[in-house]
Amino acid sequence: MSDNIFTEELELNYTEVAPEIDFKEFEKVVTSRRSVRVFGDEEVPDEVVQKAIEHGLLAPNSSNLQPWEFHWVKSDDKRSALAKMCFGQNGAKTAKHLIVCVAKTGTWKRNCERMLASLKAASKKDGIEVPKAVKAYYGKIAPMAYGFMGP
Ligand SMILES: Cc1cc2nc3c(=O)[nH]c(=O)nc-3n(C[C@H](O)[C@H](O)[C@H](O)COP(=O)(O)O)c2cc1C
């Protein structure tokens, strides 16, 4: 087994079958999406927003270190202060929900450690050893890259 996660293919014998997707429905979502400038009165249930945030967390990101926070702002005072920060734009003023996405530059170290811990737990559960190259990646390479070059 290789030690270089960048250049060698790991011998994991792991595959995933892609689920059946209704392409027409997916295309409808992509082509009908709009940047809405004024929202209507319809309420958006909390469960819908919660799901949207959960789906946002599945976005691809560097080394899967997830350097972000999503803040779902609920207080009216903070929401109106935020709308002001958005240059008072109607989109922010009429939105039923506001979510602030924060890029975090100081969480990579903690998240490398969390990644190693979760890989260890998964390997114990599934009886599959964590490849040496993966351990080296989160234990040495990623901390070195983020530490020296910065996020
Ligand atoms: C990073 C980013 C910032 C944007 N900021 C604003 C904004 O402040 N106000 C606004 O009305 N639209 C904003 N937009 C929306 C763009 O104007 C919009 O995506 C573009 O005109 C294409 O229209 P569509 O998203 O409806 O296809 C922003 C889009 C992006 C990606």
mmCIF file of C-alpha atoms and ligand atoms in Angstrom:
data_model
loop_
_atom_site.group_PDB
_atom_site.id
_atom_site.type_symbol
_atom_site.label_atom_id
_atom_site.label_comp_id
_atom_site.label_asym_id
_atom_site.label_seq_id
_atom_site.Cartn_x
_atom_site.Cartn_y
_atom_site.Cartn_z
ATOM 1 C CA MET A 1 0.000 0.000 0.000
ATOM 2 C CA SER A 2 1.249 3.435 -0.933
ATOM 3 C CA ASP A 3 2.151 6.224 1.490
ATOM 4 C CA ASN A 4 1.421 9.026 -0.947
ATOM 5 C CA ILE A 5 -2.229 9.988 -1.021
ATOM 6 C CA PHE A 6 -1.696 12.421 -3.928
ATOM 7 C CA THR A 7 0.075 10.237 -6.457
ATOM 8 C CA GLU A 8 -0.903 6.654 -5.747
ATOM 9 C CA GLU A 9 -4.224 4.916 -5.961
ATOM 10 C CA LEU A 10 -5.112 3.385 -2.598
ATOM 11 C CA GLU A 11 -5.993 -0.299 -2.677
ATOM 12 C CA LEU A 12 -9.202 -0.025 -0.707
ATOM 13 C CA ASN A 13 -11.501 -2.053 -2.947
ATOM 14 C CA TYR A 14 -14.187 0.474 -2.091
ATOM 15 C CA THR A 15 -16.896 1.533 -4.519
ATOM 16 C CA GLU A 16 -20.254 3.258 -4.253
ATOM 17 C CA VAL A 17 -23.181 2.840 -6.597
ATOM 18 C CA ALA A 18 -24.624 6.174 -7.696
ATOM 19 C CA PRO A 19 -28.351 6.387 -6.912
ATOM 20 C CA GLU A 20 -30.936 6.727 -9.681
ATOM 21 C CA ILE A 21 -31.565 10.442 -10.250
ATOM 22 C CA ASP A 22 -34.502 11.900 -12.176
ATOM 23 C CA PHE A 23 -32.453 14.033 -14.567
ATOM 24 C CA LYS A 24 -35.425 16.097 -15.803
ATOM 25 C CA GLU A 25 -36.336 17.080 -12.217
ATOM 26 C CA PHE A 26 -32.713 17.928 -11.426
ATOM 27 C CA GLU A 27 -32.471 20.019 -14.589
ATOM 28 C CA LYS A 28 -35.653 21.855 -13.581
ATOM 29 C CA VAL A 29 -34.096 22.779 -10.245
ATOM 30 C CA VAL A 30 -30.886 24.026 -11.876
ATOM 31 C CA THR A 31 -32.542 26.048 -14.643
ATOM 32 C CA SER A 32 -35.356 27.529 -12.538
ATOM 33 C CA ARG A 33 -33.157 28.665 -9.607
ATOM 34 C CA ARG A 34 -33.126 32.454 -9.248
ATOM 35 C CA SER A 35 -31.483 35.056 -7.043
ATOM 36 C CA VAL A 36 -34.703 36.324 -5.519
ATOM 37 C CA ARG A 37 -34.725 40.085 -4.816
ATOM 38 C CA VAL A 38 -38.121 40.330 -3.107
ATOM 39 C CA PHE A 39 -39.699 37.426 -1.241
ATOM 40 C CA GLY A 40 -43.424 36.779 -0.863
ATOM 41 C CA ASP A 41 -45.311 36.245 2.402
ATOM 42 C CA GLU A 42 -45.283 32.466 2.398
ATOM 43 C CA GLU A 43 -43.746 31.050 5.560
ATOM 44 C CA VAL A 44 -40.799 28.702 5.217
ATOM 45 C CA PRO A 45 -40.999 25.973 7.868
ATOM 46 C CA ASP A 46 -37.982 25.530 10.140
ATOM 47 C CA GLU A 47 -37.625 21.905 8.986
ATOM 48 C CA VAL A 48 -37.002 23.137 5.420
ATOM 49 C CA VAL A 49 -34.280 25.539 6.567
ATOM 50 C CA GLN A 50 -32.739 22.882 8.809
ATOM 51 C CA LYS A 51 -32.566 20.483 5.837
ATOM 52 C CA ALA A 52 -31.074 23.202 3.626
ATOM 53 C CA ILE A 53 -28.297 23.775 6.172
ATOM 54 C CA GLU A 54 -27.670 20.044 6.466
ATOM 55 C CA HIS A 55 -27.417 19.797 2.689
ATOM 56 C CA GLY A 56 -25.066 22.792 2.648
ATOM 57 C CA LEU A 57 -22.776 20.868 4.996
ATOM 58 C CA LEU A 58 -22.336 18.242 2.281
ATOM 59 C CA ALA A 59 -20.625 20.736 -0.042
ATOM 60 C CA PRO A 60 -17.136 19.749 -1.191
ATOM 61 C CA ASN A 61 -14.323 21.527 0.661
ATOM 62 C CA SER A 62 -10.547 21.424 0.968
ATOM 63 C CA SER A 63 -9.415 18.188 2.671
ATOM 64 C CA ASN A 64 -12.954 17.846 4.047
ATOM 65 C CA LEU A 65 -11.853 20.104 6.897
ATOM 66 C CA GLN A 66 -15.156 21.987 6.656
ATOM 67 C CA PRO A 67 -13.790 25.449 7.501
ATOM 68 C CA TRP A 68 -17.186 27.029 7.962
ATOM 69 C CA GLU A 69 -20.000 27.908 10.300
ATOM 70 C CA PHE A 70 -23.617 28.543 9.404
ATOM 71 C CA HIS A 71 -25.466 30.847 11.776
ATOM 72 C CA TRP A 72 -29.241 30.775 11.492
ATOM 73 C CA VAL A 73 -30.187 34.194 12.801
ATOM 74 C CA LYS A 74 -33.519 34.153 14.578
ATOM 75 C CA SER A 75 -33.829 37.341 16.629
ATOM 76 C CA ASP A 76 -35.695 40.167 14.898
ATOM 77 C CA ASP A 77 -33.187 42.761 16.110
ATOM 78 C CA LYS A 78 -30.237 40.880 14.653
ATOM 79 C CA ARG A 79 -32.116 40.182 11.444
ATOM 80 C CA SER A 80 -32.830 43.843 10.857
ATOM 81 C CA ALA A 81 -29.209 44.764 11.725
ATOM 82 C CA LEU A 82 -28.096 42.155 9.196
ATOM 83 C CA ALA A 83 -30.426 43.497 6.519
ATOM 84 C CA LYS A 84 -28.747 46.892 7.037
ATOM 85 C CA MET A 85 -25.336 45.264 6.595
ATOM 86 C CA CYS A 86 -26.652 43.875 3.304
ATOM 87 C CA PHE A 87 -26.966 47.510 2.121
ATOM 88 C CA GLY A 88 -30.638 47.446 3.095
ATOM 89 C CA GLN A 89 -31.403 45.282 0.072
ATOM 90 C CA ASN A 90 -34.978 44.078 -0.231
ATOM 91 C CA GLY A 91 -33.857 40.473 -0.554
ATOM 92 C CA ALA A 92 -32.443 40.581 2.991
ATOM 93 C CA LYS A 93 -35.337 42.667 4.319
ATOM 94 C CA THR A 94 -38.086 40.381 2.979
ATOM 95 C CA ALA A 95 -36.409 36.991 3.506
ATOM 96 C CA LYS A 96 -38.224 34.806 6.027
ATOM 97 C CA HIS A 97 -34.904 33.385 7.212
ATOM 98 C CA LEU A 98 -31.343 34.688 7.254
ATOM 99 C CA ILE A 99 -28.297 32.459 7.466
ATOM 100 C CA VAL A 100 -24.804 33.880 7.852
ATOM 101 C CA CYS A 101 -22.068 31.717 6.341
ATOM 102 C CA VAL A 102 -18.713 32.261 8.034
ATOM 103 C CA ALA A 103 -15.391 31.104 6.589
ATOM 104 C CA LYS A 104 -13.238 29.948 9.514
ATOM 105 C CA THR A 105 -9.478 30.176 9.190
ATOM 106 C CA GLY A 106 -8.586 28.816 12.634
ATOM 107 C CA THR A 107 -10.343 25.447 12.770
ATOM 108 C CA TRP A 108 -8.158 23.335 10.458
ATOM 109 C CA LYS A 109 -6.002 21.915 13.274
ATOM 110 C CA ARG A 110 -8.935 20.898 15.428
ATOM 111 C CA ASN A 111 -10.710 19.440 12.400
ATOM 112 C CA CYS A 112 -7.626 17.411 11.371
ATOM 113 C CA GLU A 113 -7.738 15.903 14.866
ATOM 114 C CA ARG A 114 -11.470 15.300 14.588
ATOM 115 C CA MET A 115 -10.991 13.663 11.213
ATOM 116 C CA LEU A 116 -8.397 11.282 12.661
ATOM 117 C CA ALA A 117 -10.661 10.487 15.608
ATOM 118 C CA SER A 118 -13.670 9.808 13.392
ATOM 119 C CA LEU A 119 -11.611 7.653 11.018
ATOM 120 C CA LYS A 120 -10.355 5.668 13.999
ATOM 121 C CA ALA A 121 -13.903 5.190 15.311
ATOM 122 C CA ALA A 122 -15.179 4.159 11.859
ATOM 123 C CA SER A 123 -12.313 1.721 11.402
ATOM 124 C CA LYS A 124 -13.056 0.118 14.768
ATOM 125 C CA LYS A 125 -16.742 -0.158 13.908
ATOM 126 C CA ASP A 126 -16.246 -1.566 10.397
ATOM 127 C CA GLY A 127 -13.109 -3.586 11.083
ATOM 128 C CA ILE A 128 -11.240 -1.823 8.258
ATOM 129 C CA GLU A 129 -7.823 -0.386 9.015
ATOM 130 C CA VAL A 130 -7.316 3.325 8.282
ATOM 131 C CA PRO A 131 -4.777 3.443 5.414
ATOM 132 C CA LYS A 132 -1.339 4.695 6.509
ATOM 133 C CA ALA A 133 -1.461 7.381 3.809
ATOM 134 C CA VAL A 134 -4.728 8.762 5.193
ATOM 135 C CA LYS A 135 -3.346 8.883 8.736
ATOM 136 C CA ALA A 136 -0.228 10.629 7.421
ATOM 137 C CA TYR A 137 -2.391 13.080 5.484
ATOM 138 C CA TYR A 138 -4.400 14.331 8.463
ATOM 139 C CA GLY A 139 -1.590 13.765 10.980
ATOM 140 C CA LYS A 140 1.253 15.462 9.075
ATOM 141 C CA ILE A 141 0.614 16.682 5.524
ATOM 142 C CA ALA A 142 -2.537 18.753 6.063
ATOM 143 C CA PRO A 143 -1.265 20.361 9.312
ATOM 144 C CA MET A 144 2.018 21.179 7.559
ATOM 145 C CA ALA A 145 0.279 22.638 4.491
ATOM 146 C CA TYR A 146 -2.242 24.682 6.442
ATOM 147 C CA GLY A 147 0.327 25.599 9.106
ATOM 148 C CA PHE A 148 3.016 26.818 6.694
ATOM 149 C CA MET A 149 0.960 28.159 3.839
ATOM 150 C CA GLY A 150 -2.005 29.249 5.891
ATOM 151 C CA PRO A 151 -5.629 28.571 5.098
HETATM 152 C C1 LIG B 1 -21.009 36.144 -4.364
HETATM 153 C C2 LIG B 1 -22.313 36.691 -4.912
HETATM 154 C C3 LIG B 1 -22.769 37.891 -4.416
HETATM 155 C C4 LIG B 1 -24.005 38.406 -4.861
HETATM 156 N N1 LIG B 1 -24.477 39.563 -4.303
HETATM 157 C C5 LIG B 1 -25.698 40.013 -4.659
HETATM 158 C C6 LIG B 1 -26.240 41.166 -4.018
HETATM 159 O O1 LIG B 1 -25.634 41.757 -3.120
HETATM 160 N N2 LIG B 1 -27.476 41.563 -4.384
HETATM 161 C C7 LIG B 1 -28.201 40.930 -5.359
HETATM 162 O O2 LIG B 1 -29.330 41.355 -5.631
HETATM 163 N N3 LIG B 1 -27.704 39.832 -5.986
HETATM 164 C C8 LIG B 1 -26.474 39.359 -5.667
HETATM 165 N N4 LIG B 1 -25.959 38.231 -6.287
HETATM 166 C C9 LIG B 1 -26.764 37.533 -7.315
HETATM 167 C C10 LIG B 1 -26.252 37.743 -8.736
HETATM 168 O O3 LIG B 1 -26.505 39.049 -9.175
HETATM 169 C C11 LIG B 1 -26.966 36.684 -9.607
HETATM 170 O O4 LIG B 1 -26.506 35.406 -9.229
HETATM 171 C C12 LIG B 1 -26.726 36.875 -11.102
HETATM 172 O O5 LIG B 1 -27.267 38.093 -11.520
HETATM 173 C C13 LIG B 1 -27.364 35.739 -11.897
HETATM 174 O O6 LIG B 1 -28.749 35.655 -11.656
HETATM 175 P P1 LIG B 1 -29.437 34.342 -11.087
HETATM 176 O O7 LIG B 1 -28.704 33.936 -9.806
HETATM 177 O O8 LIG B 1 -30.882 34.675 -10.832
HETATM 178 O O9 LIG B 1 -29.263 33.269 -12.139
HETATM 179 C C14 LIG B 1 -24.752 37.712 -5.859
HETATM 180 C C15 LIG B 1 -24.254 36.516 -6.332
HETATM 181 C C16 LIG B 1 -23.065 35.990 -5.858
HETATM 182 C C17 LIG B 1 -22.589 34.662 -6.382
#
